[in-house]
């Protein structure tokens, strides 16, 4: 459905996309995972014909989006990250405007309106002015306007950022249902659990290119090994963590040991399998070390991310948190 | 909206293929225009302020020279009557100068992106909607001022005169709307746009024949006034109010020569066409 090939885009000194490649099969719910500033929004804006790449090709349903932008626009619904609504119009009026921009006949527009209003639970407030809406209501309205013309491809940029749990669950449900009905859905997110729970396939984006791609389970099982988080005390200090590390050094079956300073100097271990746990406990007891908690899990998407980039998603977020300029980015999005 | 039966069943998968480009274009343009009028209806302060400001000019300024010696103005006109034409033009001009503001806000708040991601038949529908909206708004405001001027005893141009007045205003409004829309796409934000509007508005009024005839002005200002587009709109309207309805009559005695009503209108028309041609590449670039 979507083929992005070798996309490059530069904003002044910032290289937003550095040769991004992406294939999204028809009918899948596809997740783009990456920290803020990784290039997700730029890629989506190019896909939706709002931005021209410096180099590379964009194909949607076999159409060249750069040569036939209008045909591609008919095919896709785009739910942008920053919800742009007209505060003074009611939700219904905004959707009616949207319908006219997609040239829907009046009867079909009204039918779609009541369908979507019911589906997204908008009946109670669709005739109120948009200026009075909460973040969740706005996002639902925006989803409705993206779906109004029943597009074959729905593109959502961070659809659940800052939303309450109820709205998020409602949006997730709608997206799953769309996928089940055959719509291709592409969403970007920096929430691991969102992509994990929703996506059939995902691509991890970092520094403007795709660094890992596959199904969530595929990516996780490819990592291999179990994850163990060990705390000898609720909050240890550095010296104690080093001592635990020393003690476990001789324990067989431990592939990797990292002290997580952000979480009370707990130890994050990668172990071969469950059989490692018992000798590990014995070793600790022999060294007179208590065990406050010991949890074991299969690899998560965060581990996939860590493996691919060398840092956790949260660290990547923190790394760019102070260095972005939201004002300059808004300027870039301005026409 | 029923159509004759066709041989082939309509294709639900391609809803727009069976519709003509004109139908699409008018649907999207009307919807965009409707939005602007809904905004106006719910936030009527623009409309009210747009009438109130010239009204204050008319009442206060008209009274300022009420006791001026008779025969001061050419043709023995009272100052109120003289001022009327200037204030009518100023009303339309101010309204049109604001045409770019809604577009600028749409750019800034990202609403324009919502329009641009839609498969508009032509993106000129965004511009056409603005022109339709601002033209009707400015004409309504001007007519309100004309009515008030009539009540104040400053005259009424009659039926044919009214047509002449409206045509003149229309040409001016087109030109100024073009300028304002161009600025709305060229300037970085609404602060800058408002600053330009603020700086341009009053000086253009003072450097025209709205408040005084060229014969009152020093030579340099007389030249400025005789080149000012507002003057080209004011003088044919003033002539229409004075009952001189023939377009071949001289209405403006400029330092560079005499101009008839028809020539004034031609200048305005050329200005409007010229400005739209000038901003077209900019619009194409910003809306492509």
Coordinates of C-alpha atoms in Angstrom, one line a residue:
Chain A
X1 CA 0.0 0.0 0.0
X2 CA 2.8 2.4 0.9
X3 CA 6.3 2.4 -0.5
X4 CA 8.7 5.0 0.7
X5 CA 12.1 4.8 -0.9
X6 CA 15.3 6.5 0.2
X7 CA 13.6 9.6 1.5
X8 CA 15.8 12.5 2.3
X9 CA 14.7 15.8 3.9
X10 CA 16.7 18.5 5.4
X11 CA 15.5 21.6 7.4
X12 CA 18.5 23.9 7.4
X13 CA 21.1 22.2 9.5
X14 CA 18.8 19.4 10.7
X15 CA 18.7 16.3 8.7
X16 CA 15.1 15.1 9.4
X17 CA 15.2 12.1 7.0
X18 CA 18.4 10.3 6.0
X19 CA 17.4 7.7 3.5
X20 CA 14.2 6.4 5.0
X21 CA 12.7 3.2 3.5
X22 CA 9.4 1.8 4.4
X23 CA 7.0 -0.8 3.0
X24 CA 3.5 -1.0 4.4
X25 CA 1.4 -4.0 3.2
X26 CA -2.2 -3.4 2.4
X27 CA -4.6 -4.1 5.2
X28 CA -2.1 -4.0 8.0
X29 CA -2.1 -1.9 11.1
X30 CA 1.5 -0.5 10.9
X31 CA 3.3 1.3 13.7
X32 CA 6.2 3.8 13.4
X33 CA 8.0 3.8 16.6
X34 CA 10.7 6.3 17.6
X35 CA 11.5 9.1 20.0
X36 CA 10.4 12.6 19.4
X37 CA 12.5 14.2 16.6
X38 CA 13.3 10.8 14.9
X39 CA 11.6 12.0 11.7
X40 CA 8.2 10.3 12.1
X41 CA 6.2 13.4 11.5
X42 CA 8.3 14.5 8.5
X43 CA 7.9 11.1 6.9
X44 CA 4.1 11.2 7.4
X45 CA 3.8 14.8 6.1
X46 CA 5.7 13.7 3.0
X47 CA 3.5 10.7 2.6
X48 CA 0.4 12.9 2.9
X49 CA 1.6 15.3 0.2
X50 CA 2.0 18.2 2.6
X51 CA 5.8 18.3 2.2
X52 CA 8.1 17.5 -0.7
X53 CA 11.1 15.4 0.0
X54 CA 14.6 16.5 -1.1
X55 CA 15.1 13.1 -2.7
X56 CA 13.4 9.8 -2.8
X57 CA 10.1 8.4 -4.0
X58 CA 6.7 8.0 -2.5
X59 CA 4.2 5.5 -3.8
X60 CA 0.7 5.0 -2.4
X61 CA -1.5 2.2 -3.8
X62 CA 0.8 2.1 -6.9
X63 CA 0.4 5.9 -7.4
X64 CA 3.4 8.2 -7.5
X65 CA 2.4 10.7 -4.7
X66 CA 4.8 13.3 -6.0
X67 CA 3.4 13.2 -9.6
X68 CA -0.2 12.6 -8.7
X69 CA -0.8 14.2 -5.3
X70 CA -4.5 14.8 -5.8
X71 CA -5.2 11.1 -6.6
X72 CA -3.3 10.1 -3.5
X73 CA -5.1 12.7 -1.3
X74 CA -8.4 11.1 -2.3
X75 CA -7.2 7.8 -1.0
X76 CA -5.9 8.8 2.3
X77 CA -7.2 10.2 5.6
X78 CA -4.7 12.1 7.7
X79 CA -5.0 12.8 11.4
X80 CA -2.3 15.3 12.2
X81 CA -0.5 15.6 15.5
X82 CA -1.5 19.1 16.3
X83 CA -5.3 19.2 16.0
X84 CA -6.2 22.1 13.9
X85 CA -9.8 22.9 14.4
X86 CA -12.0 26.0 13.9
X87 CA -13.1 26.8 17.5
X88 CA -16.1 28.7 16.4
X89 CA -17.6 25.9 14.3
X90 CA -19.5 23.0 15.8
X91 CA -18.1 19.5 15.3
X92 CA -20.9 18.8 12.8
X93 CA -20.1 22.0 10.8
X94 CA -16.4 21.2 10.7
X95 CA -17.2 17.7 9.4
X96 CA -19.6 19.1 6.8
X97 CA -16.9 21.4 5.6
X98 CA -14.5 18.5 5.5
X99 CA -17.0 16.4 3.5
X100 CA -17.4 19.2 0.9
X101 CA -13.6 19.4 0.5
X102 CA -13.7 15.6 -0.4
X103 CA -16.7 16.3 -2.6
X104 CA -19.1 13.9 -0.8
X105 CA -22.7 14.2 -2.0
X106 CA -25.0 15.5 0.7
X107 CA -26.8 12.3 1.3
X108 CA -23.6 10.3 1.7
X109 CA -22.1 12.9 3.9
X110 CA -25.1 12.9 6.3
X111 CA -25.0 9.1 6.4
X112 CA -21.3 9.0 7.2
X113 CA -21.7 11.7 9.8
X114 CA -24.3 9.8 11.8
X115 CA -22.3 6.6 11.4
X116 CA -19.1 8.1 12.7
X117 CA -20.8 10.1 15.4
X118 CA -22.2 6.9 16.8
X119 CA -19.0 4.9 16.3
X120 CA -16.8 7.5 18.1
X121 CA -19.4 8.4 20.7
X122 CA -19.8 12.0 19.6
X123 CA -23.6 12.2 19.6
X124 CA -23.8 14.2 22.8
X125 CA -21.5 17.0 21.8
X126 CA -21.2 17.1 18.0
X127 CA -23.4 20.2 17.9
X128 CA -21.4 22.1 20.4
X129 CA -18.7 24.4 19.3
X130 CA -15.2 22.9 18.9
X131 CA -13.7 25.5 21.3
X132 CA -15.5 23.8 24.2
X133 CA -14.0 20.3 23.5
X134 CA -11.6 18.5 25.7
X135 CA -8.4 17.0 24.2
X136 CA -10.1 13.6 23.8
X137 CA -13.1 15.0 22.1
X138 CA -10.9 17.0 19.7
X139 CA -8.9 13.9 18.8
X140 CA -12.1 11.9 18.2
X141 CA -13.5 14.7 16.0
X142 CA -10.2 14.7 14.1
X143 CA -10.3 10.9 13.7
X144 CA -13.9 11.3 12.3
X145 CA -12.8 13.9 9.8
X146 CA -9.9 11.6 8.7
X147 CA -12.4 8.8 8.2
X148 CA -15.3 10.8 6.7
X149 CA -14.5 9.9 3.1
X150 CA -13.9 6.3 4.0
X151 CA -10.2 6.3 2.9
X152 CA -8.3 3.1 1.9
X153 CA -5.4 4.4 4.0
X154 CA -5.6 6.1 7.3
X155 CA -2.5 7.9 8.6
X156 CA -2.3 9.1 12.2
X157 CA 0.5 11.1 13.7
X158 CA 0.7 10.3 17.5
X159 CA -3.0 9.7 17.8
X160 CA -3.2 9.2 21.5
X161 CA -0.6 11.7 22.9
X162 CA -1.8 13.3 26.1
X163 CA -5.2 11.5 26.0
X164 CA -7.2 10.1 28.9
X165 CA -7.4 6.3 29.1
X166 CA -11.0 6.2 28.0
X167 CA -10.4 8.1 24.8
X168 CA -7.3 6.2 24.1
X169 CA -9.1 2.9 24.4
X170 CA -11.9 4.1 22.2
X171 CA -9.4 5.1 19.5
X172 CA -7.6 1.8 19.7
X173 CA -10.8 0.0 19.3
X174 CA -11.7 2.0 16.2
X175 CA -8.3 1.5 14.7
X176 CA -8.5 -2.3 15.2
X177 CA -11.9 -2.4 13.7
X178 CA -10.8 -0.5 10.6
X179 CA -7.9 -2.9 10.1
X180 CA -10.3 -5.8 10.4
X181 CA -12.5 -4.2 7.7
X182 CA -9.5 -3.9 5.4
X183 CA -8.3 -0.4 5.8
X184 CA -4.6 0.1 5.9
X185 CA -3.7 2.0 9.1
X186 CA -0.3 3.7 9.6
X187 CA 0.3 5.3 12.9
X188 CA 3.3 6.9 14.6
X189 CA 3.9 6.7 18.3
X190 CA 6.5 7.0 20.9
X191 CA 4.5 4.9 23.2
X192 CA 6.0 1.4 23.2
X193 CA 2.9 -0.3 24.6
X194 CA 0.7 1.4 22.1
X195 CA 2.6 0.0 19.1
X196 CA 3.0 -3.4 20.9
X197 CA -0.7 -3.7 21.6
X198 CA -1.9 -2.4 18.2
X199 CA 0.5 -3.0 15.4
X200 CA 0.7 -6.0 13.1
X201 CA 4.1 -4.7 12.0
X202 CA 6.3 -1.9 13.1
X203 CA 9.4 0.0 12.1
X204 CA 11.7 1.6 14.6
X205 CA 12.9 5.0 13.3
X206 CA 15.9 6.7 14.7
X207 CA 17.9 9.6 13.1
X208 CA 15.7 9.7 10.1
X209 CA 16.0 6.1 9.0
X210 CA 14.4 2.8 9.8
X211 CA 16.7 0.7 12.0
X212 CA 14.5 -2.3 12.6
X213 CA 11.4 -3.7 11.1
X214 CA 9.1 -6.6 11.7
X215 CA 6.1 -7.9 13.7
X216 CA 6.3 -7.1 17.4
X217 CA 6.5 -10.8 18.4
X218 CA 9.0 -11.5 15.6
X219 CA 11.3 -8.7 16.7
X220 CA 11.0 -9.7 20.4
X221 CA 11.6 -13.4 19.9
X222 CA 14.5 -12.6 17.6
X223 CA 16.3 -11.0 20.5
X224 CA 16.3 -14.3 22.5
X225 CA 16.9 -14.7 26.2
X226 CA 14.8 -13.8 29.2
X227 CA 15.0 -10.5 31.1
X228 CA 15.5 -10.4 34.8
X229 CA 15.2 -7.4 37.0
X230 CA 16.9 -7.9 40.4
X231 CA 16.7 -5.7 43.4
X232 CA 18.5 -6.7 46.6
X233 CA 17.0 -3.7 48.4
X234 CA 14.3 -1.2 47.3
X235 CA 17.0 1.4 46.8
X236 CA 20.6 0.3 46.7
X237 CA 23.6 2.4 46.3
X238 CA 26.3 2.2 43.7
X239 CA 28.6 0.2 45.9
X240 CA 26.0 -2.4 46.7
X241 CA 25.1 -2.7 43.0
X242 CA 28.7 -3.3 42.2
X243 CA 29.0 -5.9 44.9
X244 CA 25.9 -7.8 43.6
X245 CA 27.4 -7.7 40.1
X246 CA 30.7 -9.1 41.5
X247 CA 28.8 -11.9 43.2
X248 CA 26.9 -12.9 40.1
X249 CA 29.8 -12.7 37.8
X250 CA 30.5 -16.4 38.3
X251 CA 26.9 -17.4 37.9
X252 CA 26.5 -19.4 34.6
X253 CA 23.9 -18.5 32.0
X254 CA 24.0 -14.8 32.5
X255 CA 24.6 -13.1 29.2
X256 CA 24.5 -9.5 30.2
X257 CA 24.3 -7.4 33.3
X258 CA 23.5 -3.7 33.5
X259 CA 23.1 -1.5 36.6
X260 CA 20.0 0.7 36.1
X261 CA 20.8 3.8 38.0
X262 CA 17.5 5.4 37.2
X263 CA 15.7 2.7 39.1
X264 CA 17.4 2.5 42.5
X265 CA 20.5 0.7 41.1
X266 CA 18.6 -2.4 40.3
X267 CA 20.3 -4.9 38.0
X268 CA 18.9 -5.7 34.5
X269 CA 20.1 -9.1 33.4
X270 CA 19.7 -11.0 30.2
X271 CA 19.7 -14.8 31.0
X272 CA 19.7 -17.8 28.8
X273 CA 16.6 -19.3 30.3
X274 CA 14.5 -19.9 33.4
X275 CA 16.9 -22.5 34.8
X276 CA 19.4 -19.7 35.6
X277 CA 17.2 -18.3 38.3
X278 CA 17.7 -21.0 41.0
X279 CA 21.5 -21.0 41.0
X280 CA 21.3 -17.2 40.9
X281 CA 19.2 -17.2 44.1
X282 CA 21.6 -19.6 45.8
X283 CA 24.6 -17.5 44.9
X284 CA 23.0 -14.5 46.4
X285 CA 22.1 -16.3 49.6
X286 CA 25.6 -17.6 49.9
X287 CA 26.9 -14.1 49.7
X288 CA 24.4 -13.0 52.4
X289 CA 22.6 -10.7 50.0
X290 CA 18.8 -10.3 50.5
X291 CA 16.4 -10.3 47.6
X292 CA 13.8 -7.4 47.6
X293 CA 12.4 -8.4 44.3
X294 CA 13.3 -10.5 41.3
X295 CA 11.1 -10.5 38.3
X296 CA 11.5 -12.3 35.0
X297 CA 10.0 -11.5 31.7
X298 CA 10.2 -12.2 27.9
X299 CA 12.0 -9.4 25.9
X300 CA 9.8 -6.4 25.4
X301 CA 9.7 -3.8 22.6
X302 CA 11.8 -1.6 24.8
X303 CA 14.5 -4.3 24.7
X304 CA 14.2 -4.4 20.9
X305 CA 14.7 -0.7 20.9
X306 CA 17.6 -0.9 23.3
X307 CA 19.2 -3.6 21.1
X308 CA 18.8 -1.6 17.9
X309 CA 19.8 1.8 19.2
X310 CA 22.0 1.1 22.2
X311 CA 19.7 3.1 24.5
X312 CA 16.2 2.9 25.9
X313 CA 13.4 4.8 24.3
X314 CA 13.0 6.9 27.4
X315 CA 16.7 7.9 27.3
X316 CA 16.3 8.8 23.6
X317 CA 13.3 11.0 24.5
X318 CA 15.3 12.7 27.3
X319 CA 18.2 13.2 25.0
X320 CA 16.2 15.3 22.6
X321 CA 13.8 16.8 25.1
X322 CA 15.8 20.0 25.6
X323 CA 17.3 20.4 22.1
X324 CA 14.2 20.7 20.0
X325 CA 12.7 24.1 19.1
X326 CA 8.9 23.8 18.9
X327 CA 8.6 27.3 17.5
X328 CA 10.9 26.5 14.6
X329 CA 9.1 23.3 13.9
X330 CA 5.8 25.1 13.8
X331 CA 7.3 27.4 11.2
X332 CA 8.4 24.5 9.1
X333 CA 4.8 23.2 9.1
X334 CA 3.5 26.6 8.0
X335 CA 2.8 27.2 4.4
Chain B
X1 CA -30.8 16.7 -7.5
X2 CA -31.9 13.7 -9.6
X3 CA -30.1 12.7 -12.7
X4 CA -31.2 10.8 -15.8
X5 CA -30.7 7.1 -15.6
X6 CA -27.3 6.1 -17.0
X7 CA -26.3 2.9 -18.9
X8 CA -23.7 1.9 -16.4
X9 CA -24.2 1.6 -12.7
X10 CA -22.4 4.3 -10.7
X11 CA -19.0 3.3 -9.3
X12 CA -19.1 3.7 -5.5
X13 CA -15.3 3.2 -5.4
X14 CA -14.7 6.4 -7.4
X15 CA -17.2 8.9 -6.1
X16 CA -15.6 11.9 -7.8
X17 CA -14.9 10.5 -11.2
X18 CA -18.5 10.8 -12.2
X19 CA -18.8 14.4 -11.1
X20 CA -17.7 17.4 -13.1
X21 CA -14.8 19.6 -12.1
X22 CA -17.1 22.6 -11.9
X23 CA -19.5 20.9 -9.5
X24 CA -16.5 19.9 -7.3
X25 CA -15.0 23.4 -7.5
X26 CA -18.3 25.1 -6.5
X27 CA -18.9 22.6 -3.7
X28 CA -15.5 23.3 -2.1
X29 CA -15.6 27.0 -2.7
X30 CA -19.1 27.4 -1.2
X31 CA -18.2 25.3 1.8
X32 CA -15.1 27.4 2.5
X33 CA -17.1 30.6 2.0
X34 CA -19.8 29.3 4.3
X35 CA -17.2 28.8 7.0
X36 CA -16.1 32.4 6.8
X37 CA -19.6 33.7 7.1
X38 CA -20.3 31.4 10.0
X39 CA -17.3 32.8 11.7
X40 CA -18.6 36.3 11.0
X41 CA -22.1 35.5 12.3
X42 CA -20.7 34.2 15.6
X43 CA -18.0 36.8 16.0
X44 CA -19.7 39.9 14.6
X45 CA -17.2 42.3 16.1
X46 CA -15.4 42.6 12.8
X47 CA -18.6 43.6 11.1
X48 CA -19.6 46.0 13.9
X49 CA -16.1 47.6 14.2
X50 CA -15.9 47.9 10.4
X51 CA -19.1 50.0 10.4
X52 CA -18.5 51.9 13.6
X53 CA -15.1 53.3 12.7
X54 CA -16.1 55.0 9.5
X55 CA -19.3 56.1 11.2
X56 CA -17.3 58.0 13.8
X57 CA -15.2 59.5 11.1
X58 CA -18.4 60.6 9.3
X59 CA -20.0 62.1 12.4
X60 CA -17.0 63.7 14.0
X61 CA -15.1 64.8 10.9
X62 CA -18.2 65.9 9.1
X63 CA -19.0 68.2 12.1
X64 CA -15.5 69.5 12.3
X65 CA -15.8 71.9 9.4
X66 CA -19.6 72.4 9.6
X67 CA -19.1 76.2 10.0
X68 CA -16.3 76.6 7.5
X69 CA -16.9 79.6 5.2
X70 CA -19.2 78.8 2.3
X71 CA -17.6 78.3 -1.0
X72 CA -14.4 76.9 0.6
X73 CA -14.8 73.6 -1.3
X74 CA -14.9 73.3 -5.1
X75 CA -18.5 73.5 -6.4
X76 CA -19.7 75.0 -3.1
X77 CA -20.2 71.6 -1.5
X78 CA -20.7 71.3 2.2
X79 CA -17.9 69.5 4.0
X80 CA -20.1 66.6 5.1
X81 CA -21.1 65.9 1.5
X82 CA -17.4 66.2 0.5
X83 CA -16.3 63.8 3.2
X84 CA -19.1 61.2 2.4
X85 CA -17.4 59.8 -0.6
X86 CA -14.0 59.5 1.2
X87 CA -15.5 57.7 4.2
X88 CA -17.4 55.2 1.9
X89 CA -14.2 54.4 0.1
X90 CA -12.3 54.2 3.4
X91 CA -14.8 51.7 4.7
X92 CA -14.5 49.3 1.8
X93 CA -10.7 49.8 1.8
X94 CA -10.3 48.9 5.5
X95 CA -12.5 45.9 5.2
X96 CA -10.6 44.6 2.2
X97 CA -7.2 45.3 3.8
X98 CA -8.2 42.8 6.5
X99 CA -8.9 40.0 3.9
X100 CA -5.6 38.3 4.6
X101 CA -6.2 37.9 8.4
X102 CA -8.3 34.8 8.3
X103 CA -5.9 33.2 5.8
X104 CA -3.0 34.1 8.0
X105 CA -4.6 32.6 11.1
X106 CA -5.3 29.4 9.1
X107 CA -1.7 29.2 8.1
X108 CA -0.5 29.7 11.7
X109 CA -3.0 27.3 13.4
X110 CA -2.4 24.6 10.8
X111 CA -6.0 24.7 9.5
X112 CA -4.6 25.4 6.0
X113 CA -2.8 22.0 6.2
X114 CA -6.2 20.4 6.7
X115 CA -7.4 22.1 3.5
X116 CA -4.3 21.2 1.6
X117 CA -4.4 17.5 2.5
X118 CA -7.9 17.3 1.0
X119 CA -8.2 16.5 -2.7
X120 CA -9.3 20.0 -3.7
X121 CA -10.2 20.3 -7.3
X122 CA -8.3 23.5 -7.4
X123 CA -6.6 25.3 -4.5
X124 CA -7.7 28.6 -5.9
X125 CA -11.0 27.8 -4.2
X126 CA -9.3 28.9 -1.0
X127 CA -8.5 32.3 -2.6
X128 CA -11.9 32.6 -4.3
X129 CA -13.7 31.9 -1.0
X130 CA -11.7 34.7 0.7
X131 CA -12.5 37.1 -2.2
X132 CA -16.2 36.3 -2.1
X133 CA -16.4 36.7 1.6
X134 CA -14.5 40.0 1.9
X135 CA -16.2 41.5 -1.1
X136 CA -19.7 40.9 0.3
X137 CA -18.6 42.1 3.8
X138 CA -17.0 45.3 2.5
X139 CA -20.0 46.1 0.3
X140 CA -22.4 45.5 3.1
X141 CA -20.4 47.8 5.4
X142 CA -20.1 50.5 2.7
X143 CA -23.8 50.4 2.0
X144 CA -24.5 50.8 5.8
X145 CA -22.3 53.9 5.7
X146 CA -24.0 55.2 2.6
X147 CA -27.3 54.9 4.4
X148 CA -26.0 56.7 7.4
X149 CA -24.6 59.5 5.3
X150 CA -28.0 59.9 3.6
X151 CA -29.6 60.2 7.0
X152 CA -27.1 62.8 8.1
X153 CA -28.2 64.8 5.0
X154 CA -25.0 64.2 3.0
X155 CA -26.9 62.9 0.0
X156 CA -27.7 59.7 -2.0
X157 CA -26.4 59.0 -5.4
X158 CA -29.7 57.6 -6.9
X159 CA -30.1 54.3 -8.7
X160 CA -27.7 54.7 -11.5
X161 CA -25.2 56.5 -9.2
X162 CA -25.5 53.6 -6.8
X163 CA -24.4 51.1 -9.5
X164 CA -21.5 53.4 -10.3
X165 CA -20.5 53.6 -6.7
X166 CA -20.7 49.8 -6.2
X167 CA -18.7 49.1 -9.4
X168 CA -16.0 51.5 -8.2
X169 CA -15.9 49.9 -4.7
X170 CA -15.8 46.5 -6.2
X171 CA -12.7 47.3 -8.3
X172 CA -10.9 48.8 -5.3
X173 CA -11.9 45.9 -3.0
X174 CA -10.5 43.4 -5.6
X175 CA -7.2 45.2 -5.8
X176 CA -6.8 45.6 -2.0
X177 CA -7.9 42.0 -1.3
X178 CA -5.2 40.8 -3.7
X179 CA -2.7 42.8 -1.9
X180 CA -3.8 41.6 1.5
X181 CA -3.9 38.0 0.5
X182 CA -0.4 38.3 -1.0
X183 CA 0.8 39.8 2.3
X184 CA -0.9 37.0 4.3
X185 CA 1.2 34.4 2.4
X186 CA 4.4 36.5 2.2
X187 CA 4.7 37.6 5.8
X188 CA 5.8 35.3 8.6
X189 CA 2.8 35.8 11.0
X190 CA -0.3 37.7 12.0
X191 CA 1.7 40.2 14.1
X192 CA 3.5 41.4 11.0
X193 CA 0.4 41.5 9.0
X194 CA -1.5 43.5 11.5
X195 CA 1.5 45.9 11.7
X196 CA 1.4 46.4 8.0
X197 CA -2.3 47.0 8.0
X198 CA -1.9 49.5 10.8
X199 CA 0.9 51.4 9.1
X200 CA -0.8 51.5 5.7
X201 CA -4.4 52.3 6.7
X202 CA -4.4 55.8 8.0
X203 CA -1.6 57.3 5.9
X204 CA -3.3 56.2 2.8
X205 CA -6.4 57.9 4.0
X206 CA -4.6 61.2 4.7
X207 CA -2.6 61.1 1.5
X208 CA -5.8 60.9 -0.6
X209 CA -8.6 63.3 -1.5
X210 CA -10.9 61.7 1.2
X211 CA -10.5 64.6 3.6
X212 CA -9.5 67.5 1.4
X213 CA -9.2 68.3 -2.3
X214 CA -5.8 68.4 -4.0
X215 CA -6.1 72.2 -4.3
X216 CA -5.7 72.4 -0.5
X217 CA -2.5 70.4 -0.5
X218 CA 1.2 71.3 -0.9
X219 CA 2.6 70.1 -4.2
X220 CA 4.3 67.0 -2.9
X221 CA 1.2 65.8 -1.1
X222 CA -0.9 66.6 -4.1
X223 CA 1.3 64.3 -6.2
X224 CA 1.0 61.6 -3.6
X225 CA -2.8 62.0 -3.4
X226 CA -3.0 61.9 -7.2
X227 CA -1.2 58.6 -7.3
X228 CA -3.0 57.0 -4.4
X229 CA -5.5 54.3 -5.5
X230 CA -8.0 55.5 -2.9
X231 CA -8.2 58.8 -4.8
X232 CA -9.1 56.9 -8.0
X233 CA -12.1 55.4 -6.2
X234 CA -13.1 58.5 -4.2
X235 CA -13.4 60.9 -7.1
X236 CA -15.8 59.0 -9.3
X237 CA -18.0 58.3 -6.3
X238 CA -17.9 62.0 -5.3
X239 CA -18.9 62.9 -8.8
X240 CA -21.8 60.4 -8.7
X241 CA -22.9 61.9 -5.4
X242 CA -22.8 65.4 -7.0
X243 CA -25.0 64.1 -9.8
X244 CA -22.3 64.0 -12.4
X245 CA -23.0 60.5 -13.7
X246 CA -21.2 60.7 -17.1
X247 CA -18.0 58.6 -17.1
X248 CA -16.5 60.9 -19.6
X249 CA -16.5 63.9 -17.3
X250 CA -13.3 65.0 -15.7
X251 CA -13.4 64.0 -12.0
X252 CA -9.8 64.4 -10.9
X253 CA -7.6 67.4 -11.6
X254 CA -4.2 65.8 -10.9
X255 CA -0.9 67.6 -11.2
X256 CA -0.1 65.4 -14.2
X257 CA -3.3 66.1 -16.0
X258 CA -7.1 65.7 -15.8
X259 CA -8.7 62.2 -15.5
X260 CA -12.2 61.2 -16.4
X261 CA -14.3 58.8 -14.3
X262 CA -13.7 56.1 -16.9
X263 CA -10.0 56.6 -16.7
X264 CA -10.1 56.4 -12.9
X265 CA -12.0 53.1 -13.1
X266 CA -9.6 51.8 -15.6
X267 CA -6.7 52.5 -13.3
X268 CA -8.4 50.6 -10.5
X269 CA -9.2 47.7 -12.8
X270 CA -5.6 47.5 -14.0
X271 CA -4.4 47.7 -10.4
X272 CA -6.6 44.8 -9.4
X273 CA -5.5 42.6 -12.3
X274 CA -1.9 43.6 -11.8
X275 CA -1.9 42.7 -8.2
X276 CA -3.5 39.3 -8.7
X277 CA -1.0 38.6 -11.4
X278 CA 1.8 39.7 -9.1
X279 CA 0.8 37.5 -6.2
X280 CA -0.1 34.5 -8.3
X281 CA 3.4 32.9 -8.3
X282 CA 3.4 33.4 -4.5
X283 CA 0.0 31.7 -4.1
X284 CA 1.0 28.9 -6.4
X285 CA 4.2 28.3 -4.4
X286 CA 2.5 28.4 -1.0
X287 CA -0.5 26.3 -2.1
X288 CA 1.2 23.8 -4.3

